[in-house]
Amino acid sequence: MSRSSTLSALVEVQLRQLSAAGQPLIDDPDAIADEMLDFLTAIPTGFAGMLTGALDELDGSNIATKPTADREQFLARLWGTGEWRGRLALLLRLGSLVIYSRPAARAAVGFRDPRQFAPGDPTVDVPQPPPPPLDVEYDVCIVGSGAGAAVVASRLAEAGKHVLMVERGSWISPRNLPTRDDQALRQLYQHAGVNPAVSGEIQALIEICTNQLSTINVLQAGVVGGGPCVNNAILLQMTQSTWQTWQQAYDFPIAWAPIKERMDLAARDLGATPPGTAAGGRSEAFRRGATQLNRAPADLPLAILKCLGCGGCNVGCRFGCKTGGLHGPRPAGAPRSYLERALAAGALVRPQLEAVRFSRAGLLSNRVGSLVAHDLTAGGNEVQIKARAFALAAGPIASSQILARTLPGADCAPGTGIAANVVMPVFAIAPDPLGGGPAPDPGIEMCYFVDSGGGLLLESWFHYPASLAVAVPGWVDE
């Protein structure tokens, strides 16, 4: 037997639950199994090794040769053991991810293809420019191309500086953004979106899965445009009370007035707008429910322009409606993303260049003279980029790692005291279909919020079926 046939046997059990009794399976288990194995090549090696090891053990039980009923009983017995429950859950979740990424299951739940939201082909194309040279000295080299990096790049480029942005991820034109969840995770997120905040050693992962311990999965963009390419375009400002907490507890060094001034400036630059008619049925149900409970729902301010409501914000906007990352040409006076502004002002981007550490300008110098990076387009060859000044804006995790490699043994450990937007999805079953018809119209993924106090927000959210299949708590329990 083989891992592929073992996975196919597992997938067949899942497909039986989705297919009408006595009818053929809605999809091909062999094709799904092959895509699952391919997905494993993109996730951290610790997780991949744990899952392939589980497949090898299942292969030894000849699960693929068992009749369907016997196979289900065998899996039910494994599910009841602490040793297998966690690993089997991960395999089944991976199966759900691929199954609901494919057209058959998406159609079975009435989900429209994003191309159906507008006539013709309204997708936008932003071709990748020629790669900039690495053997010249730039005025400024910026590590990253996301929310922080693009702001710095646009301001400096518009001031006439010769700017280079270094980005580990690939350049993907909006037109080429994938609509399948599994493919989008691989192309747009670090480690295909599988990024648990635990040690990567297999034994540690097995311990977590076996004992049903909780961990946090850290989503990091891995594409030119960074977070603004794959986030929900929300421009919800920090409150003054939060700033006061930071100042009192952590001696935060910046006064409130300039923070507020810059948040307002970003909102004007990016065109903060309410969700409007693109909200969608699910979000409207959230808003109505909050109103009935006297919970005062509010609009999330969004950086969008003429949104079609396709529900694809977290896999990038193919139609250039989101004012983040690459969105292509816009009418004069329309808001543009900071990345588009930087590029228009002459800033250059070098994709697939992984920053490693900074080097000093001289043996006795404390000034940074160059950035050491790995060129992922050339087998990881080491290159050095020279600039008169550098800005490190690769996100809190990658930036901390670069600092740690630059300053080994430093007194301050990079990454300590990190803060994050921690979310827990909550789901409900509605008595009637949402969206005004049999084909549920997703609308903008996040539209409204309720401030429940204590720093907690309740927000409407939606995504494609595959992401939901993985996210629903207890999905594989029933």
Coordinates of C-alpha atoms in Angstrom, one line a residue:
M1 CA 0.0 0.0 0.0
S2 CA 1.0 3.7 0.1
R3 CA 0.4 7.0 1.9
S4 CA -1.7 8.0 -1.1
S5 CA -4.0 5.0 -0.9
T6 CA -4.3 5.3 2.9
L7 CA -5.3 9.0 2.6
S8 CA -7.7 8.1 -0.2
A9 CA -9.4 5.6 2.1
L10 CA -9.8 8.3 4.8
V11 CA -11.1 10.8 2.3
E12 CA -13.6 8.3 1.0
V13 CA -15.1 8.1 4.4
Q14 CA -15.5 11.9 4.5
L15 CA -17.0 12.0 1.0
R16 CA -19.5 9.4 1.9
Q17 CA -20.9 11.7 4.5
L18 CA -21.3 14.5 1.9
S19 CA -22.8 12.3 -0.9
A20 CA -26.4 11.1 -1.2
A21 CA -27.0 7.6 -0.2
G22 CA -26.7 5.1 -3.0
Q23 CA -25.2 7.8 -5.3
P24 CA -21.6 8.1 -6.5
L25 CA -19.2 10.2 -4.4
I26 CA -19.3 13.9 -5.2
D27 CA -15.6 14.0 -5.8
D28 CA -12.5 11.9 -6.5
P29 CA -10.8 10.6 -3.3
D30 CA -7.6 9.7 -5.1
A31 CA -7.2 13.2 -6.5
I32 CA -7.9 14.8 -3.1
A33 CA -5.4 12.5 -1.4
D34 CA -2.7 13.5 -3.9
E35 CA -3.4 17.2 -3.2
M36 CA -3.3 16.6 0.5
L37 CA 0.1 15.0 0.2
D38 CA 1.3 17.9 -1.9
F39 CA 0.0 20.4 0.7
L40 CA 2.1 18.6 3.4
T41 CA 5.2 19.7 1.5
A42 CA 4.4 23.4 2.3
I43 CA 3.8 23.1 6.1
P44 CA 6.4 23.0 8.9
T45 CA 8.5 19.8 8.7
G46 CA 7.5 18.9 12.3
F47 CA 3.8 18.8 11.5
A48 CA 4.4 17.1 8.1
G49 CA 6.5 14.4 9.7
M50 CA 3.9 13.8 12.4
L51 CA 1.1 13.4 9.9
T52 CA 3.1 11.2 7.4
G53 CA 4.2 9.1 10.4
A54 CA 0.5 8.6 11.3
L55 CA -0.3 7.7 7.7
D56 CA 2.5 5.1 7.7
E57 CA 1.0 3.5 10.9
L58 CA -2.5 3.5 9.3
D59 CA -1.0 1.9 6.2
G60 CA 0.2 -0.9 8.3
S61 CA -3.3 -1.6 9.4
N62 CA -4.4 -2.1 5.8
I63 CA -7.2 0.4 6.2
A64 CA -7.4 0.9 2.4
T65 CA -8.5 -2.7 1.9
K66 CA -11.2 -2.7 4.5
P67 CA -14.9 -2.4 3.4
T68 CA -16.3 1.0 4.0
A69 CA -18.4 0.0 7.1
D70 CA -15.4 -1.7 8.7
R71 CA -13.2 1.3 7.9
E72 CA -15.6 3.6 9.7
Q73 CA -15.7 1.4 12.7
F74 CA -11.9 1.1 12.8
L75 CA -11.6 4.9 12.6
A76 CA -14.2 5.3 15.4
R77 CA -12.1 3.0 17.6
L78 CA -9.0 5.0 16.9
W79 CA -10.9 8.2 17.6
G80 CA -11.7 6.9 21.1
T81 CA -8.0 6.6 22.0
G82 CA -5.9 9.5 23.3
E83 CA -2.9 8.4 21.2
W84 CA -4.8 8.8 17.9
R85 CA -7.5 11.3 18.4
G86 CA -5.4 14.4 17.9
R87 CA -3.5 13.1 14.9
L88 CA -6.6 11.7 13.2
A89 CA -8.3 15.1 13.8
L90 CA -5.5 16.9 11.9
L91 CA -5.7 14.4 9.0
L92 CA -9.4 14.9 8.8
R93 CA -9.1 18.6 9.0
L94 CA -6.6 18.6 6.1
G95 CA -9.1 16.5 4.2
S96 CA -11.8 19.0 4.8
L97 CA -9.5 21.8 3.7
V98 CA -8.9 20.2 0.3
I99 CA -12.4 18.8 -0.2
Y100 CA -14.0 22.1 0.4
S101 CA -11.4 24.0 -1.7
R102 CA -12.5 21.9 -4.8
P103 CA -15.5 22.9 -7.0
A104 CA -17.7 19.9 -6.1
A105 CA -18.1 20.5 -2.4
R106 CA -18.2 24.3 -2.9
A107 CA -21.1 23.8 -5.3
A108 CA -22.8 21.4 -2.9
V109 CA -23.1 24.1 -0.3
G110 CA -24.3 26.7 -2.9
F111 CA -21.2 28.9 -2.9
R112 CA -20.7 31.0 -5.9
D113 CA -17.4 31.4 -7.7
P114 CA -16.0 34.9 -7.3
R115 CA -16.0 35.3 -11.1
Q116 CA -19.8 35.3 -10.9
F117 CA -19.9 38.5 -9.0
A118 CA -19.4 40.8 -12.0
P119 CA -19.8 40.4 -15.8
G120 CA -16.9 39.8 -18.0
D121 CA -13.5 39.7 -16.4
P122 CA -13.1 42.6 -13.9
T123 CA -9.9 41.2 -12.4
V124 CA -7.0 43.6 -12.5
D125 CA -3.4 42.8 -13.7
V126 CA -0.4 44.3 -12.1
P127 CA 2.6 42.8 -13.9
Q128 CA 5.9 42.3 -12.0
P129 CA 8.5 44.8 -13.0
P130 CA 12.1 43.7 -13.9
P131 CA 14.1 42.7 -10.8
P132 CA 16.1 45.7 -9.4
P133 CA 19.9 45.5 -9.2
L134 CA 21.5 44.4 -5.9
D135 CA 25.0 45.6 -6.7
V136 CA 24.2 49.3 -6.2
E137 CA 24.0 51.4 -3.1
Y138 CA 20.4 52.6 -2.3
D139 CA 19.5 55.6 -0.2
V140 CA 17.2 53.3 1.9
C141 CA 16.7 49.6 2.0
I142 CA 13.5 48.5 3.7
V143 CA 13.0 44.9 4.9
G144 CA 9.3 44.0 4.2
S145 CA 6.6 45.3 1.9
G146 CA 3.5 45.3 4.2
A147 CA 1.7 47.7 6.4
G148 CA 4.8 49.3 8.0
A149 CA 7.2 48.9 5.2
A150 CA 5.0 50.3 2.5
V151 CA 4.2 53.5 4.5
V152 CA 7.9 54.2 4.9
A153 CA 8.7 53.4 1.3
S154 CA 5.9 55.7 0.0
R155 CA 7.0 58.6 2.1
L156 CA 10.7 58.3 1.2
A157 CA 10.1 57.6 -2.5
E158 CA 7.8 60.5 -2.7
A159 CA 10.5 62.6 -1.1
G160 CA 12.9 61.6 -3.9
K161 CA 14.9 58.9 -2.2
H162 CA 16.2 55.8 -4.0
V163 CA 14.3 53.0 -2.2
L164 CA 14.5 49.2 -2.3
M165 CA 12.0 47.0 -0.5
V166 CA 13.2 43.4 0.2
E167 CA 10.4 40.8 0.4
R168 CA 10.6 37.1 1.1
G169 CA 7.3 36.4 -0.6
S170 CA 6.5 36.3 -4.3
W171 CA 4.9 38.9 -6.5
I172 CA 1.4 37.8 -7.4
S173 CA -0.7 39.9 -9.7
P174 CA -4.3 40.3 -8.4
R175 CA -5.6 38.5 -11.5
N176 CA -3.5 35.4 -10.6
L177 CA -4.6 35.2 -7.0
P178 CA -6.1 31.8 -6.3
T179 CA -9.7 31.3 -5.2
R180 CA -9.1 27.9 -3.7
D181 CA -8.3 28.1 0.0
D182 CA -5.6 25.4 0.0
Q183 CA -3.8 27.0 -2.9
A184 CA -4.2 30.5 -1.4
L185 CA -2.7 29.4 1.9
R186 CA 0.3 28.0 0.1
Q187 CA 0.9 31.1 -2.1
L188 CA 0.1 33.9 0.3
Y189 CA 0.9 32.7 3.9
Q190 CA 4.0 31.6 5.7
H191 CA 4.1 27.8 6.0
A192 CA 0.8 27.6 4.2
G193 CA -0.9 29.1 7.2
V194 CA 0.2 26.3 9.5
N195 CA 2.2 28.3 12.0
P196 CA 1.6 27.0 15.5
A197 CA 3.2 28.8 18.4
V198 CA 5.0 25.7 19.6
S199 CA 8.3 24.0 19.1
G200 CA 8.6 22.3 15.7
E201 CA 9.9 19.0 17.2
I202 CA 7.6 16.1 16.4
Q203 CA 7.4 14.9 20.0
A204 CA 6.1 18.3 21.2
L205 CA 3.5 18.4 18.5
I206 CA 2.4 14.8 19.3
E207 CA 2.1 15.8 22.9
I208 CA -0.2 18.7 22.0
C209 CA -2.4 16.6 19.7
T210 CA -2.5 13.6 22.0
N211 CA -3.6 15.5 25.1
Q212 CA -5.8 17.9 23.2
L213 CA -3.8 20.9 24.4
S214 CA -4.6 24.3 23.0
T215 CA -2.1 26.4 21.0
I216 CA -2.3 29.5 18.9
N217 CA -1.8 29.5 15.1
V218 CA 0.0 32.6 14.0
L219 CA -1.0 33.8 10.6
Q220 CA 1.7 35.6 8.7
A221 CA 1.5 36.9 5.1
G222 CA 4.2 35.7 2.7
V223 CA 3.6 37.8 -0.4
V224 CA 4.5 41.1 -1.8
G225 CA 2.1 43.5 -0.1
G226 CA 2.3 41.6 3.2
G227 CA -0.6 41.9 5.7
P228 CA -2.7 44.5 3.7
C229 CA -2.8 42.0 0.8
V230 CA -4.5 39.3 2.9
N231 CA -6.2 41.1 5.8
N232 CA -9.8 42.4 6.0
A233 CA -9.0 46.0 5.1
I234 CA -10.1 47.2 8.6
L235 CA -9.0 50.6 9.8
L236 CA -10.4 50.4 13.3
Q237 CA -8.4 52.9 15.4
M238 CA -6.9 52.3 18.8
T239 CA -8.8 54.1 21.5
Q240 CA -7.3 56.6 23.9
S241 CA -8.1 54.3 26.8
T242 CA -5.9 51.6 25.3
W243 CA -3.1 54.1 24.9
Q244 CA -3.4 55.1 28.5
T245 CA -3.2 51.4 29.5
W246 CA 0.0 51.1 27.5
Q247 CA 1.5 54.2 29.0
Q248 CA 0.7 53.3 32.6
A249 CA 1.7 49.6 32.3
Y250 CA 4.6 49.7 29.9
D251 CA 5.8 53.4 30.0
F252 CA 4.8 53.7 26.3
P253 CA 7.0 56.6 25.0
I254 CA 4.7 58.3 22.4
A255 CA 2.1 60.9 23.3
W256 CA -1.5 60.4 22.3
A257 CA -1.8 63.5 20.0
P258 CA 0.7 62.4 17.3
I259 CA -0.7 58.8 17.4
K260 CA -4.2 60.1 16.8
E261 CA -2.9 62.5 14.1
R262 CA -1.2 59.6 12.2
M263 CA -4.2 57.2 12.5
D264 CA -6.5 59.9 11.0
L265 CA -3.9 60.5 8.2
A266 CA -3.9 56.8 7.4
A267 CA -7.7 56.7 7.3
R268 CA -7.7 59.7 4.9
D269 CA -5.0 58.2 2.7
L270 CA -6.7 54.8 2.5
G271 CA -10.2 56.1 2.3
A272 CA -11.9 54.6 5.3
T273 CA -15.6 53.8 4.4
P274 CA -18.5 51.9 5.9
P275 CA -19.4 48.5 4.4
G276 CA -22.4 49.8 2.5
T277 CA -24.4 47.6 0.1
A278 CA -21.6 44.9 -0.1
A279 CA -22.1 43.8 3.5
G280 CA -23.9 40.5 2.6
G281 CA -26.7 38.5 4.3
R282 CA -24.6 37.0 7.1
S283 CA -23.2 40.2 8.3
E284 CA -26.6 41.8 8.1
A285 CA -28.0 39.0 10.3
F286 CA -25.2 39.8 12.8
R287 CA -26.1 43.5 12.8
R288 CA -29.9 42.8 13.2
G289 CA -29.3 40.4 16.1
A290 CA -27.0 42.8 17.9
T291 CA -29.7 45.6 17.5
Q292 CA -32.4 43.3 18.9
L293 CA -30.2 42.7 21.9
N294 CA -29.5 46.4 22.4
R295 CA -25.8 45.8 21.8
A296 CA -25.2 48.9 19.6
P297 CA -23.5 47.4 16.5
A298 CA -21.1 49.7 14.7
D299 CA -19.6 49.8 11.2
L300 CA -16.1 48.6 10.7
P301 CA -14.3 51.3 8.8
L302 CA -12.8 49.6 5.7
A303 CA -10.2 50.5 3.1
I304 CA -12.2 49.5 0.1
L305 CA -13.4 51.0 -3.2
K306 CA -16.5 49.8 -5.0
C307 CA -16.4 46.4 -3.3
L308 CA -18.2 43.5 -5.1
G309 CA -18.7 41.5 -1.9
C310 CA -17.2 38.3 -3.2
G311 CA -15.9 37.3 0.3
G312 CA -12.3 36.8 -0.8
C313 CA -10.4 39.4 1.3
N314 CA -8.2 36.9 3.1
V315 CA -7.0 35.4 -0.2
G316 CA -6.3 38.8 -1.8
C317 CA -8.6 40.9 -3.9
R318 CA -8.7 39.8 -7.5
F319 CA -10.7 42.8 -8.5
G320 CA -8.5 45.6 -7.0
C321 CA -11.3 46.8 -4.7
K322 CA -9.3 46.6 -1.5
T323 CA -6.9 49.5 -0.8
G324 CA -4.0 47.2 0.3
G325 CA -1.1 45.6 -1.4
L326 CA -1.4 45.6 -5.2
H327 CA -4.6 46.8 -6.7
G328 CA -3.7 48.3 -10.1
P329 CA -4.7 51.6 -11.7
R330 CA -7.5 53.8 -10.1
P331 CA -9.3 57.0 -11.1
A332 CA -7.6 60.2 -10.3
G333 CA -8.2 61.3 -6.7
A334 CA -9.2 57.8 -5.6
P335 CA -7.3 56.4 -2.5
R336 CA -4.4 54.1 -3.2
S337 CA -2.5 51.7 -1.1
Y338 CA 0.8 52.8 0.3
L339 CA 2.5 50.0 -1.8
E340 CA 1.0 51.4 -5.0
R341 CA 2.0 54.9 -4.0
A342 CA 5.6 53.7 -3.3
L343 CA 5.8 52.0 -6.7
A344 CA 4.4 55.0 -8.5
A345 CA 7.0 57.2 -6.8
G346 CA 9.9 55.0 -8.0
A347 CA 10.4 52.6 -5.1
L348 CA 11.7 49.2 -6.2
V349 CA 10.7 45.7 -4.8
R350 CA 12.8 42.6 -4.9
P351 CA 10.6 39.6 -4.2
Q352 CA 11.8 36.2 -2.9
L353 CA 14.8 37.7 -1.1
E354 CA 14.9 36.5 2.5
A355 CA 16.6 38.9 4.9
V356 CA 18.9 37.1 7.3
R357 CA 20.8 39.7 9.4
F358 CA 22.5 43.1 9.2
S359 CA 26.3 43.6 9.0
R360 CA 28.3 46.5 10.4
A361 CA 29.8 49.1 8.2
G362 CA 33.2 48.3 9.7
L363 CA 34.8 46.3 12.5
L364 CA 34.6 49.0 15.0
S365 CA 31.5 50.7 13.7
N366 CA 28.0 50.5 15.2
R367 CA 26.4 51.6 12.0
V368 CA 24.7 49.1 9.7
G369 CA 26.5 48.9 6.4
S370 CA 24.7 46.1 4.5
L371 CA 21.9 43.6 4.7
V372 CA 22.8 39.9 4.3
A373 CA 20.0 38.0 2.5
H374 CA 19.3 34.8 0.7
D375 CA 18.2 34.9 -2.9
L376 CA 15.4 32.3 -3.1
T377 CA 15.4 32.6 -6.9
A378 CA 19.0 31.4 -7.0
G379 CA 18.9 28.4 -4.7
G380 CA 19.3 30.6 -1.6
N381 CA 22.6 32.1 -2.6
E382 CA 23.8 34.8 -0.1
V383 CA 23.8 38.4 -1.3
Q384 CA 24.7 41.7 0.4
I385 CA 22.6 44.8 -0.2
K386 CA 24.2 48.2 0.6
A387 CA 22.3 51.3 1.5
R388 CA 22.9 54.5 3.4
A389 CA 20.0 53.7 5.8
F390 CA 17.9 50.7 6.6
A391 CA 14.4 50.1 8.0
L392 CA 13.3 46.9 9.5
A393 CA 9.5 46.3 9.0
A394 CA 9.2 42.6 8.4
G395 CA 6.5 42.1 11.0
P396 CA 7.0 41.4 14.7
I397 CA 8.2 37.8 14.3
A398 CA 10.5 38.0 11.3
S399 CA 11.9 41.4 12.5
S400 CA 12.7 39.9 15.9
Q401 CA 14.4 36.9 14.3
I402 CA 16.5 39.2 12.1
L403 CA 17.5 41.3 15.1
A404 CA 18.4 38.1 17.1
R405 CA 20.7 37.0 14.3
T406 CA 22.2 40.5 14.1
L407 CA 22.8 40.9 17.8
P408 CA 23.5 37.4 19.2
G409 CA 23.9 37.4 22.9
A410 CA 22.3 40.8 23.4
D411 CA 20.7 41.6 26.7
C412 CA 17.3 42.3 25.2
A413 CA 15.7 39.1 23.8
P414 CA 13.8 40.0 20.6
G415 CA 10.1 39.0 20.6
T416 CA 9.5 39.3 24.4
G417 CA 6.3 41.1 25.4
I418 CA 4.7 40.5 22.0
A419 CA 1.0 41.5 21.6
A420 CA -1.3 39.9 19.1
N421 CA -4.9 40.0 17.8
V422 CA -6.2 36.7 19.3
V423 CA -9.4 35.5 17.8
M424 CA -11.9 32.7 18.6
P425 CA -14.5 32.0 15.9
V426 CA -18.0 31.4 17.2
F427 CA -20.6 29.8 14.9
A428 CA -24.4 29.5 14.9
I429 CA -27.0 27.6 12.8
A430 CA -29.6 29.9 11.3
P431 CA -33.2 28.8 10.9
D432 CA -33.3 30.1 7.3
P433 CA -30.7 30.4 4.5
L434 CA -28.8 33.7 4.7
G435 CA -28.1 35.9 1.8
G436 CA -31.6 36.2 0.3
G437 CA -31.6 33.0 -1.8
P438 CA -30.4 29.5 -2.2
A439 CA -26.9 30.7 -3.2
P440 CA -25.5 32.3 -0.1
D441 CA -24.0 35.6 -1.0
P442 CA -20.9 36.1 1.3
G443 CA -20.5 39.8 1.1
I444 CA -17.5 41.6 2.7
E445 CA -15.9 39.2 5.2
M446 CA -15.9 41.6 8.2
C447 CA -18.4 44.5 8.3
Y448 CA -19.8 45.2 11.8
F449 CA -18.6 44.9 15.4
V450 CA -19.9 45.1 18.9
D451 CA -17.7 46.4 21.7
S452 CA -18.3 43.9 24.6
G453 CA -16.0 45.7 27.0
G454 CA -12.8 44.7 28.6
G455 CA -10.9 45.0 25.3
L456 CA -13.0 42.3 23.6
L457 CA -14.8 42.9 20.3
L458 CA -17.5 40.7 18.7
E459 CA -17.1 41.0 14.9
S460 CA -18.9 39.5 11.9
W461 CA -16.8 37.2 9.8
F462 CA -17.1 34.9 6.9
H463 CA -14.8 33.1 4.5
Y464 CA -14.7 30.4 1.9
P465 CA -16.2 27.0 2.7
A466 CA -12.8 25.3 3.2
S467 CA -11.5 27.7 5.8
L468 CA -14.8 27.4 7.6
A469 CA -14.7 23.6 7.5
V470 CA -11.3 23.7 9.3
A471 CA -12.3 26.5 11.7
V472 CA -15.6 25.2 13.1
P473 CA -15.0 23.9 16.6
G474 CA -15.8 20.2 16.9
W475 CA -16.2 19.8 13.2
V476 CA -14.7 16.3 13.1
D477 CA -16.3 15.3 16.4
E478 CA -19.6 14.7 14.6

